[in-house]
Amino acid sequence: DPSVPNLYQQGSDRSRGNLLGVEPYMIPQDYASKESFFNKLNGCLLAAQRQKWLNKKTIVVFPEFIGTWLALAGEGDQIFRALTINAAERAMVLSNPLRFIANLLASREKGRAEAAFFRMKANQMVEIYQDVFSRLAQEYAVTIVAGSIVLPPLQISGRQLILTGGSLHNTCIVYQPDGMPYPKPILKNFPTAKELTFIAPAQVLDIPAFDTPAGRLGVLICADSWFPQAYVPLKEQGIDLLAVPSYGGFAVQTWDQPWPGYDGWGAPADVDLHDIKTITEGQAWNKYSLAGRIRSSGATHGMNVFLRGKLWDQDSGGWPATLVRDGVVFVEEQTQKAALLSLWL
């Protein structure tokens, strides 16, 4: 069963807390309702609790886009019975024709259909995301980096995530052990070429840091970890820990294939352009992402996790997590299965 997680730990519990990476194996039915989404993620944390990997200084890190497929919640059976991702999207448009058309006509993005698709479901998506992650943080009394979700701009007021008008962003919320969201969302600064058709880039200077029971935490969403300028505000804010929620796309085998270079943006000045198409995707992640750049942030410990699963005809992820402690890099075995990874501080 791919949803039963592989377990991986680095170091041992020294009462300083841990970064706990959760790489759940997601299928479309996990997004059918608030209950199904909660049950899948709760199962992962129950497994971690059985290992005694959760404590009041634990920071749980979920992958990028974990919340994005909440666009499916409340949809009819025909969507979950669809054989391909395209058929599922068509079924969703057909079941919400007026809302879809209204949002399509209002979209200014190049990817108008994708933008309309997320806008028409944004209220439901944010409500489930907020409820589930707040409840998990509170029930387990841990800090949670809640992966990411595609939403219009947010204001955070107490326990409320309030949507405002404007461009869509790839957004991550961090939850405190009492279930309260920290008041500043993290927005992706360097969306990939595909994302840029409907997701707006944010401003690097706005990247926040968070005071947690385990130390000061920075979060970079996936591709942001490939750009040296994203590490500057984190260094200035004195972070100790760095979490990188990533997605990793659909093709498992691409990890060992030649790296195609930066996606949607020019390579930063410190990148050796000879590496493009000569080193593998995995080697490029090791050289130009968290493992290669964490020192410039000032953080001593870092973790990069990926989403796993099967969404209709698309096998997601299977790319291995990276754990960094005091300059030493540990890379998870490549697997299609769910995984839990504890990096002890």
mmCIF file of C-alpha atoms in Angstrom:
data_model
loop_
_atom_site.group_PDB
_atom_site.id
_atom_site.type_symbol
_atom_site.label_atom_id
_atom_site.label_comp_id
_atom_site.label_asym_id
_atom_site.label_seq_id
_atom_site.Cartn_x
_atom_site.Cartn_y
_atom_site.Cartn_z
ATOM 1 C CA ASP A 1 0.000 0.000 0.000
ATOM 2 C CA PRO A 2 1.728 3.225 -1.180
ATOM 3 C CA SER A 3 -0.099 5.294 1.451
ATOM 4 C CA VAL A 4 1.582 3.430 4.347
ATOM 5 C CA PRO A 5 4.618 5.656 4.952
ATOM 6 C CA ASN A 6 8.270 4.715 4.845
ATOM 7 C CA LEU A 7 9.959 5.946 8.040
ATOM 8 C CA TYR A 8 13.305 7.747 8.001
ATOM 9 C CA GLN A 9 15.089 9.552 10.816
ATOM 10 C CA GLN A 10 18.367 11.383 11.143
ATOM 11 C CA GLY A 11 19.852 11.758 14.616
ATOM 12 C CA SER A 12 17.977 11.177 17.858
ATOM 13 C CA ASP A 13 15.703 13.100 20.204
ATOM 14 C CA ARG A 14 17.785 15.526 22.285
ATOM 15 C CA SER A 15 14.795 17.531 23.536
ATOM 16 C CA ARG A 16 15.499 20.296 20.975
ATOM 17 C CA GLY A 17 12.646 19.347 18.673
ATOM 18 C CA ASN A 18 12.721 18.205 15.059
ATOM 19 C CA LEU A 19 11.745 19.017 11.517
ATOM 20 C CA LEU A 20 9.190 16.367 10.574
ATOM 21 C CA GLY A 21 8.679 16.023 6.837
ATOM 22 C CA VAL A 22 5.362 14.530 5.702
ATOM 23 C CA GLU A 23 5.175 13.213 2.138
ATOM 24 C CA PRO A 24 1.637 11.821 1.940
ATOM 25 C CA TYR A 25 0.450 9.693 -0.982
ATOM 26 C CA MET A 26 -2.543 11.668 -2.279
ATOM 27 C CA ILE A 27 -5.333 10.373 -4.529
ATOM 28 C CA PRO A 28 -8.327 12.357 -5.851
ATOM 29 C CA GLN A 29 -10.702 10.897 -3.224
ATOM 30 C CA ASP A 30 -8.564 12.454 -0.450
ATOM 31 C CA TYR A 31 -9.828 15.825 -1.696
ATOM 32 C CA ALA A 32 -13.517 14.894 -1.963
ATOM 33 C CA SER A 33 -14.460 16.521 1.363
ATOM 34 C CA LYS A 34 -13.054 18.234 4.431
ATOM 35 C CA GLU A 35 -13.325 14.905 6.292
ATOM 36 C CA SER A 36 -11.414 12.891 3.693
ATOM 37 C CA PHE A 37 -8.633 15.503 3.556
ATOM 38 C CA PHE A 38 -8.376 15.641 7.347
ATOM 39 C CA ASN A 39 -8.370 11.843 7.640
ATOM 40 C CA LYS A 40 -5.489 11.409 5.179
ATOM 41 C CA LEU A 41 -3.242 14.005 6.841
ATOM 42 C CA ASN A 42 -4.262 12.959 10.342
ATOM 43 C CA GLY A 43 -3.239 9.392 9.492
ATOM 44 C CA CYS A 44 0.275 10.629 8.704
ATOM 45 C CA LEU A 45 0.562 12.484 12.013
ATOM 46 C CA LEU A 46 -0.834 9.507 13.954
ATOM 47 C CA ALA A 47 1.929 7.371 12.422
ATOM 48 C CA ALA A 48 4.513 9.981 13.490
ATOM 49 C CA GLN A 49 3.019 10.086 16.993
ATOM 50 C CA ARG A 50 3.341 6.280 17.272
ATOM 51 C CA GLN A 51 7.058 6.679 16.510
ATOM 52 C CA LYS A 52 7.301 9.322 19.291
ATOM 53 C CA TRP A 53 8.358 11.817 16.629
ATOM 54 C CA LEU A 54 5.961 14.579 17.749
ATOM 55 C CA ASN A 55 6.656 16.935 20.643
ATOM 56 C CA LYS A 56 6.031 20.563 21.521
ATOM 57 C CA LYS A 57 9.116 21.648 19.534
ATOM 58 C CA THR A 58 8.212 19.697 16.385
ATOM 59 C CA ILE A 59 7.828 21.602 13.096
ATOM 60 C CA VAL A 60 5.805 19.551 10.620
ATOM 61 C CA VAL A 61 6.487 20.300 6.939
ATOM 62 C CA PHE A 62 3.895 19.363 4.292
ATOM 63 C CA PRO A 63 4.625 19.570 0.511
ATOM 64 C CA GLU A 64 3.840 22.312 -1.963
ATOM 65 C CA PHE A 65 0.338 22.227 -3.520
ATOM 66 C CA ILE A 66 -1.012 19.881 -0.816
ATOM 67 C CA GLY A 67 -4.019 22.220 -0.555
ATOM 68 C CA THR A 68 -4.390 23.116 -4.226
ATOM 69 C CA TRP A 69 -6.463 20.066 -5.162
ATOM 70 C CA LEU A 70 -9.083 21.090 -2.578
ATOM 71 C CA ALA A 71 -10.654 22.667 -5.669
ATOM 72 C CA LEU A 72 -12.205 19.180 -6.063
ATOM 73 C CA ALA A 73 -14.042 19.173 -2.720
ATOM 74 C CA GLY A 74 -17.801 18.787 -2.923
ATOM 75 C CA GLU A 75 -17.741 17.753 -6.582
ATOM 76 C CA GLY A 76 -19.794 14.878 -7.975
ATOM 77 C CA ASP A 77 -18.751 11.279 -8.612
ATOM 78 C CA GLN A 78 -18.080 11.833 -12.308
ATOM 79 C CA ILE A 79 -14.982 13.828 -11.393
ATOM 80 C CA PHE A 80 -13.541 11.074 -9.208
ATOM 81 C CA ARG A 81 -14.467 8.387 -11.754
ATOM 82 C CA ALA A 82 -12.706 10.250 -14.580
ATOM 83 C CA LEU A 83 -9.786 8.360 -16.112
ATOM 84 C CA THR A 84 -7.608 11.360 -16.965
ATOM 85 C CA ILE A 85 -6.845 14.695 -15.369
ATOM 86 C CA ASN A 86 -8.231 16.467 -18.456
ATOM 87 C CA ALA A 87 -11.523 14.567 -18.233
ATOM 88 C CA ALA A 88 -11.772 15.464 -14.520
ATOM 89 C CA GLU A 89 -11.235 19.159 -15.273
ATOM 90 C CA ARG A 90 -13.865 19.056 -18.039
ATOM 91 C CA ALA A 91 -16.352 17.391 -15.681
ATOM 92 C CA MET A 92 -15.710 20.076 -13.085
ATOM 93 C CA VAL A 93 -16.351 22.892 -15.556
ATOM 94 C CA LEU A 94 -19.559 21.183 -16.736
ATOM 95 C CA SER A 95 -20.815 20.850 -13.159
ATOM 96 C CA ASN A 96 -20.206 24.581 -12.425
ATOM 97 C CA PRO A 97 -20.861 26.219 -15.839
ATOM 98 C CA LEU A 98 -22.116 29.642 -14.759
ATOM 99 C CA ARG A 99 -19.529 30.151 -12.025
ATOM 100 C CA PHE A 100 -16.783 29.010 -14.357
ATOM 101 C CA ILE A 101 -17.847 31.313 -17.200
ATOM 102 C CA ALA A 102 -18.217 34.314 -14.882
ATOM 103 C CA ASN A 103 -14.696 33.755 -13.517
ATOM 104 C CA LEU A 104 -13.299 33.040 -16.979
ATOM 105 C CA LEU A 105 -14.639 36.358 -18.299
ATOM 106 C CA ALA A 106 -13.144 38.195 -15.305
ATOM 107 C CA SER A 107 -9.713 36.525 -15.630
ATOM 108 C CA ARG A 108 -6.836 38.696 -16.840
ATOM 109 C CA GLU A 109 -4.250 35.903 -16.675
ATOM 110 C CA LYS A 110 -2.752 34.161 -19.689
ATOM 111 C CA GLY A 111 -3.968 30.841 -18.245
ATOM 112 C CA ARG A 112 -7.560 32.073 -17.971
ATOM 113 C CA ALA A 113 -9.130 28.636 -17.538
ATOM 114 C CA GLU A 114 -6.812 27.649 -14.655
ATOM 115 C CA ALA A 115 -7.313 31.030 -12.991
ATOM 116 C CA ALA A 116 -11.111 30.714 -13.303
ATOM 117 C CA PHE A 117 -10.991 27.159 -12.001
ATOM 118 C CA PHE A 118 -9.212 28.209 -8.766
ATOM 119 C CA ARG A 119 -11.079 31.476 -8.265
ATOM 120 C CA MET A 120 -14.491 29.839 -8.445
ATOM 121 C CA LYS A 121 -13.531 27.382 -5.703
ATOM 122 C CA ALA A 122 -11.335 29.684 -3.579
ATOM 123 C CA ASN A 123 -13.807 30.215 -0.714
ATOM 124 C CA GLN A 124 -14.300 26.497 -0.212
ATOM 125 C CA MET A 125 -10.572 25.742 -0.612
ATOM 126 C CA VAL A 126 -9.461 28.278 1.984
ATOM 127 C CA GLU A 127 -12.127 27.186 4.466
ATOM 128 C CA ILE A 128 -11.069 23.514 4.347
ATOM 129 C CA TYR A 129 -7.337 24.340 4.363
ATOM 130 C CA GLN A 130 -7.743 26.622 7.387
ATOM 131 C CA ASP A 131 -9.956 24.193 9.347
ATOM 132 C CA VAL A 132 -7.862 21.093 8.721
ATOM 133 C CA PHE A 133 -4.388 22.517 9.347
ATOM 134 C CA SER A 134 -5.490 24.589 12.339
ATOM 135 C CA ARG A 135 -7.116 21.503 13.879
ATOM 136 C CA LEU A 136 -4.080 19.288 13.239
ATOM 137 C CA ALA A 137 -1.703 21.862 14.772
ATOM 138 C CA GLN A 138 -3.943 22.178 17.819
ATOM 139 C CA GLU A 139 -4.646 18.459 18.309
ATOM 140 C CA TYR A 140 -0.985 17.488 18.143
ATOM 141 C CA ALA A 141 0.318 20.759 19.673
ATOM 142 C CA VAL A 142 2.925 21.175 16.911
ATOM 143 C CA THR A 143 3.973 23.921 14.488
ATOM 144 C CA ILE A 144 2.797 23.137 10.932
ATOM 145 C CA VAL A 145 4.165 24.482 7.644
ATOM 146 C CA ALA A 146 0.993 23.785 5.668
ATOM 147 C CA GLY A 147 2.568 23.080 2.256
ATOM 148 C CA SER A 148 0.897 25.434 -0.190
ATOM 149 C CA ILE A 149 -2.383 26.277 -1.894
ATOM 150 C CA VAL A 150 -3.315 28.489 -4.876
ATOM 151 C CA LEU A 151 -5.460 31.396 -3.639
ATOM 152 C CA PRO A 152 -6.224 35.080 -4.206
ATOM 153 C CA PRO A 153 -4.471 37.451 -1.737
ATOM 154 C CA LEU A 154 -5.201 36.750 1.939
ATOM 155 C CA GLN A 155 -5.512 38.774 5.097
ATOM 156 C CA ILE A 156 -5.020 36.832 8.316
ATOM 157 C CA SER A 157 -7.039 38.035 11.271
ATOM 158 C CA GLY A 158 -6.989 35.847 14.380
ATOM 159 C CA ARG A 159 -8.064 32.393 13.206
ATOM 160 C CA GLN A 160 -9.616 33.752 10.012
ATOM 161 C CA LEU A 161 -8.069 33.621 6.541
ATOM 162 C CA ILE A 162 -9.927 36.344 4.647
ATOM 163 C CA LEU A 163 -9.732 36.346 0.843
ATOM 164 C CA THR A 164 -9.365 39.687 -0.911
ATOM 165 C CA GLY A 165 -9.469 40.466 -4.624
ATOM 166 C CA GLY A 166 -6.424 40.288 -6.844
ATOM 167 C CA SER A 167 -3.932 37.992 -8.526
ATOM 168 C CA LEU A 168 -3.618 34.340 -7.554
ATOM 169 C CA HIS A 169 -0.575 33.350 -5.498
ATOM 170 C CA ASN A 170 1.053 30.085 -4.512
ATOM 171 C CA THR A 171 0.551 30.593 -0.760
ATOM 172 C CA CYS A 172 1.793 28.844 2.385
ATOM 173 C CA ILE A 173 0.446 29.418 5.909
ATOM 174 C CA VAL A 174 2.344 28.407 9.062
ATOM 175 C CA TYR A 175 0.260 27.307 12.053
ATOM 176 C CA GLN A 176 1.232 27.620 15.713
ATOM 177 C CA PRO A 177 0.750 24.780 18.221
ATOM 178 C CA ASP A 178 -2.501 26.370 19.454
ATOM 179 C CA GLY A 179 -3.919 26.215 15.914
ATOM 180 C CA MET A 180 -3.529 29.962 15.263
ATOM 181 C CA PRO A 181 -2.033 30.909 11.898
ATOM 182 C CA TYR A 182 0.974 33.221 12.030
ATOM 183 C CA PRO A 183 -0.248 36.572 10.692
ATOM 184 C CA LYS A 184 2.032 36.603 7.608
ATOM 185 C CA PRO A 185 1.511 34.229 4.675
ATOM 186 C CA ILE A 186 4.466 33.068 2.556
ATOM 187 C CA LEU A 187 4.023 33.652 -1.185
ATOM 188 C CA LYS A 188 6.066 32.032 -3.942
ATOM 189 C CA ASN A 189 8.413 34.527 -5.583
ATOM 190 C CA PHE A 190 9.600 32.502 -8.567
ATOM 191 C CA PRO A 191 6.674 30.491 -9.979
ATOM 192 C CA THR A 192 7.652 28.027 -12.721
ATOM 193 C CA ALA A 193 6.859 28.753 -16.380
ATOM 194 C CA LYS A 194 3.647 26.712 -16.156
ATOM 195 C CA GLU A 195 2.579 28.427 -12.923
ATOM 196 C CA LEU A 196 3.361 31.902 -14.300
ATOM 197 C CA THR A 197 0.425 31.619 -16.722
ATOM 198 C CA PHE A 198 -1.988 31.980 -13.780
ATOM 199 C CA ILE A 199 0.093 32.609 -10.598
ATOM 200 C CA ALA A 200 1.622 36.017 -9.871
ATOM 201 C CA PRO A 201 5.170 36.252 -8.441
ATOM 202 C CA ALA A 202 5.555 37.899 -5.042
ATOM 203 C CA GLN A 203 8.295 40.238 -3.759
ATOM 204 C CA VAL A 204 11.444 38.626 -2.322
ATOM 205 C CA LEU A 205 11.800 41.375 0.301
ATOM 206 C CA ASP A 206 8.508 40.280 1.869
ATOM 207 C CA ILE A 207 9.675 36.733 2.771
ATOM 208 C CA PRO A 208 8.848 36.387 6.499
ATOM 209 C CA ALA A 209 10.490 34.419 9.336
ATOM 210 C CA PHE A 210 8.644 32.834 12.260
ATOM 211 C CA ASP A 211 9.544 32.423 15.920
ATOM 212 C CA THR A 212 8.726 28.797 16.808
ATOM 213 C CA PRO A 213 9.390 26.713 19.957
ATOM 214 C CA ALA A 214 12.343 25.099 18.101
ATOM 215 C CA GLY A 215 13.944 28.322 16.825
ATOM 216 C CA ARG A 216 13.503 30.898 14.111
ATOM 217 C CA LEU A 217 12.045 29.361 10.950
ATOM 218 C CA GLY A 218 12.215 30.415 7.306
ATOM 219 C CA VAL A 219 10.124 28.877 4.505
ATOM 220 C CA LEU A 220 10.893 28.962 0.780
ATOM 221 C CA ILE A 221 8.293 27.481 -1.570
ATOM 222 C CA CYS A 222 9.959 25.039 -4.001
ATOM 223 C CA ALA A 223 11.672 27.011 -6.824
ATOM 224 C CA ASP A 224 12.357 29.965 -4.498
ATOM 225 C CA SER A 225 15.079 27.820 -2.898
ATOM 226 C CA TRP A 226 17.003 27.969 -6.212
ATOM 227 C CA PHE A 227 17.545 31.761 -6.107
ATOM 228 C CA PRO A 228 20.268 33.359 -3.955
ATOM 229 C CA GLN A 229 18.237 36.555 -3.450
ATOM 230 C CA ALA A 230 15.533 34.590 -1.584
ATOM 231 C CA TYR A 231 18.041 33.690 1.154
ATOM 232 C CA VAL A 232 18.998 37.310 1.890
ATOM 233 C CA PRO A 233 15.870 38.352 3.866
ATOM 234 C CA LEU A 234 16.029 35.069 5.807
ATOM 235 C CA LYS A 235 19.658 35.690 6.758
ATOM 236 C CA GLU A 236 18.731 39.236 7.836
ATOM 237 C CA GLN A 237 15.971 37.827 10.051
ATOM 238 C CA GLY A 238 18.390 35.398 11.725
ATOM 239 C CA ILE A 239 16.761 32.063 10.909
ATOM 240 C CA ASP A 240 17.921 28.773 12.480
ATOM 241 C CA LEU A 241 15.739 26.396 10.450
ATOM 242 C CA LEU A 242 14.679 26.314 6.810
ATOM 243 C CA ALA A 243 11.717 24.403 5.350
ATOM 244 C CA VAL A 244 11.222 23.956 1.599
ATOM 245 C CA PRO A 245 7.836 22.499 0.591
ATOM 246 C CA SER A 246 8.119 21.256 -3.012
ATOM 247 C CA TYR A 247 5.976 19.538 -5.581
ATOM 248 C CA GLY A 248 8.317 17.783 -7.998
ATOM 249 C CA GLY A 249 5.919 17.421 -10.893
ATOM 250 C CA PHE A 250 4.598 14.200 -12.315
ATOM 251 C CA ALA A 251 7.512 12.264 -13.789
ATOM 252 C CA VAL A 252 9.400 10.138 -11.271
ATOM 253 C CA GLN A 253 12.189 9.198 -13.678
ATOM 254 C CA THR A 254 13.149 12.832 -14.409
ATOM 255 C CA TRP A 255 15.188 12.898 -11.150
ATOM 256 C CA ASP A 256 17.934 10.934 -12.932
ATOM 257 C CA GLN A 257 17.571 12.646 -16.310
ATOM 258 C CA PRO A 258 19.579 15.658 -17.555
ATOM 259 C CA TRP A 259 18.638 18.889 -15.820
ATOM 260 C CA PRO A 260 16.902 21.265 -18.280
ATOM 261 C CA GLY A 261 17.957 24.433 -16.421
ATOM 262 C CA TYR A 262 15.926 27.123 -14.683
ATOM 263 C CA ASP A 263 12.197 27.041 -15.422
ATOM 264 C CA GLY A 264 10.534 30.341 -16.299
ATOM 265 C CA TRP A 265 13.439 32.533 -15.100
ATOM 266 C CA GLY A 266 17.020 33.196 -16.136
ATOM 267 C CA ALA A 267 19.713 31.363 -14.181
ATOM 268 C CA PRO A 268 21.211 33.412 -11.322
ATOM 269 C CA ALA A 269 24.759 34.692 -11.815
ATOM 270 C CA ASP A 270 26.310 31.999 -9.579
ATOM 271 C CA VAL A 271 24.996 29.101 -11.696
ATOM 272 C CA ASP A 272 27.444 27.234 -13.947
ATOM 273 C CA LEU A 273 25.620 27.231 -17.286
ATOM 274 C CA HIS A 274 27.674 24.196 -18.364
ATOM 275 C CA ASP A 275 25.645 22.187 -15.837
ATOM 276 C CA ILE A 276 22.498 22.560 -17.954
ATOM 277 C CA LYS A 277 21.775 19.232 -19.681
ATOM 278 C CA THR A 278 24.999 17.723 -18.298
ATOM 279 C CA ILE A 279 24.164 17.098 -14.625
ATOM 280 C CA THR A 280 20.961 15.306 -13.551
ATOM 281 C CA GLU A 281 17.859 16.934 -12.067
ATOM 282 C CA GLY A 282 18.782 15.379 -8.704
ATOM 283 C CA GLN A 283 22.361 16.716 -8.854
ATOM 284 C CA ALA A 284 21.010 20.167 -9.722
ATOM 285 C CA TRP A 285 18.662 20.130 -6.699
ATOM 286 C CA ASN A 286 21.637 19.205 -4.529
ATOM 287 C CA LYS A 287 23.845 21.952 -5.965
ATOM 288 C CA TYR A 288 21.469 24.873 -6.523
ATOM 289 C CA SER A 289 18.595 24.378 -4.068
ATOM 290 C CA LEU A 290 18.426 23.913 -0.271
ATOM 291 C CA ALA A 291 21.499 21.693 0.129
ATOM 292 C CA GLY A 292 23.769 23.962 -1.891
ATOM 293 C CA ARG A 293 22.463 27.283 -0.589
ATOM 294 C CA ILE A 294 21.347 26.795 3.025
ATOM 295 C CA ARG A 295 24.634 28.119 4.428
ATOM 296 C CA SER A 296 23.915 31.558 2.958
ATOM 297 C CA SER A 297 20.685 31.721 5.009
ATOM 298 C CA GLY A 298 22.475 31.196 8.323
ATOM 299 C CA ALA A 299 20.230 28.208 9.119
ATOM 300 C CA THR A 300 21.849 25.072 10.587
ATOM 301 C CA HIS A 301 19.028 22.631 9.755
ATOM 302 C CA GLY A 302 16.845 22.356 6.672
ATOM 303 C CA MET A 303 14.410 20.047 4.960
ATOM 304 C CA ASN A 304 12.927 19.814 1.455
ATOM 305 C CA VAL A 305 9.878 17.540 0.959
ATOM 306 C CA PHE A 306 7.909 16.523 -2.148
ATOM 307 C CA LEU A 307 4.308 15.550 -2.851
ATOM 308 C CA ARG A 308 3.539 11.936 -3.773
ATOM 309 C CA GLY A 309 0.457 10.332 -5.206
ATOM 310 C CA LYS A 310 -1.638 9.431 -8.206
ATOM 311 C CA LEU A 311 -4.077 12.017 -9.506
ATOM 312 C CA TRP A 312 -6.017 10.275 -12.267
ATOM 313 C CA ASP A 313 -3.539 9.361 -15.030
ATOM 314 C CA GLN A 314 -0.684 11.324 -13.418
ATOM 315 C CA ASP A 315 1.825 9.760 -11.025
ATOM 316 C CA SER A 316 3.141 12.544 -8.834
ATOM 317 C CA GLY A 317 6.553 13.007 -7.301
ATOM 318 C CA GLY A 318 8.598 10.132 -6.048
ATOM 319 C CA TRP A 319 11.441 12.621 -5.863
ATOM 320 C CA PRO A 320 13.436 12.149 -2.657
ATOM 321 C CA ALA A 321 13.407 14.517 0.306
ATOM 322 C CA THR A 322 16.615 16.276 1.338
ATOM 323 C CA LEU A 323 17.621 16.792 4.971
ATOM 324 C CA VAL A 324 20.519 19.066 5.943
ATOM 325 C CA ARG A 325 22.148 19.246 9.355
ATOM 326 C CA ASP A 326 25.210 21.440 10.023
ATOM 327 C CA GLY A 327 26.360 21.197 6.414
ATOM 328 C CA VAL A 328 25.838 17.427 6.111
ATOM 329 C CA VAL A 329 23.296 16.440 3.452
ATOM 330 C CA PHE A 330 21.092 13.338 3.649
ATOM 331 C CA VAL A 331 18.923 12.345 0.672
ATOM 332 C CA GLU A 332 15.975 9.981 1.094
ATOM 333 C CA GLU A 333 15.798 6.853 -1.080
ATOM 334 C CA GLN A 334 13.681 7.371 -4.154
ATOM 335 C CA THR A 335 10.241 5.883 -3.623
ATOM 336 C CA GLN A 336 6.662 6.239 -4.847
ATOM 337 C CA LYS A 337 5.388 5.549 -1.329
ATOM 338 C CA ALA A 338 4.338 7.989 1.336
ATOM 339 C CA ALA A 339 7.125 8.890 3.773
ATOM 340 C CA LEU A 340 7.701 10.447 7.186
ATOM 341 C CA LEU A 341 11.134 11.959 7.858
ATOM 342 C CA SER A 342 12.370 13.198 11.208
ATOM 343 C CA LEU A 343 15.439 15.438 11.324
ATOM 344 C CA TRP A 344 16.311 15.806 15.013
ATOM 345 C CA LEU A 345 17.728 19.163 16.064
#
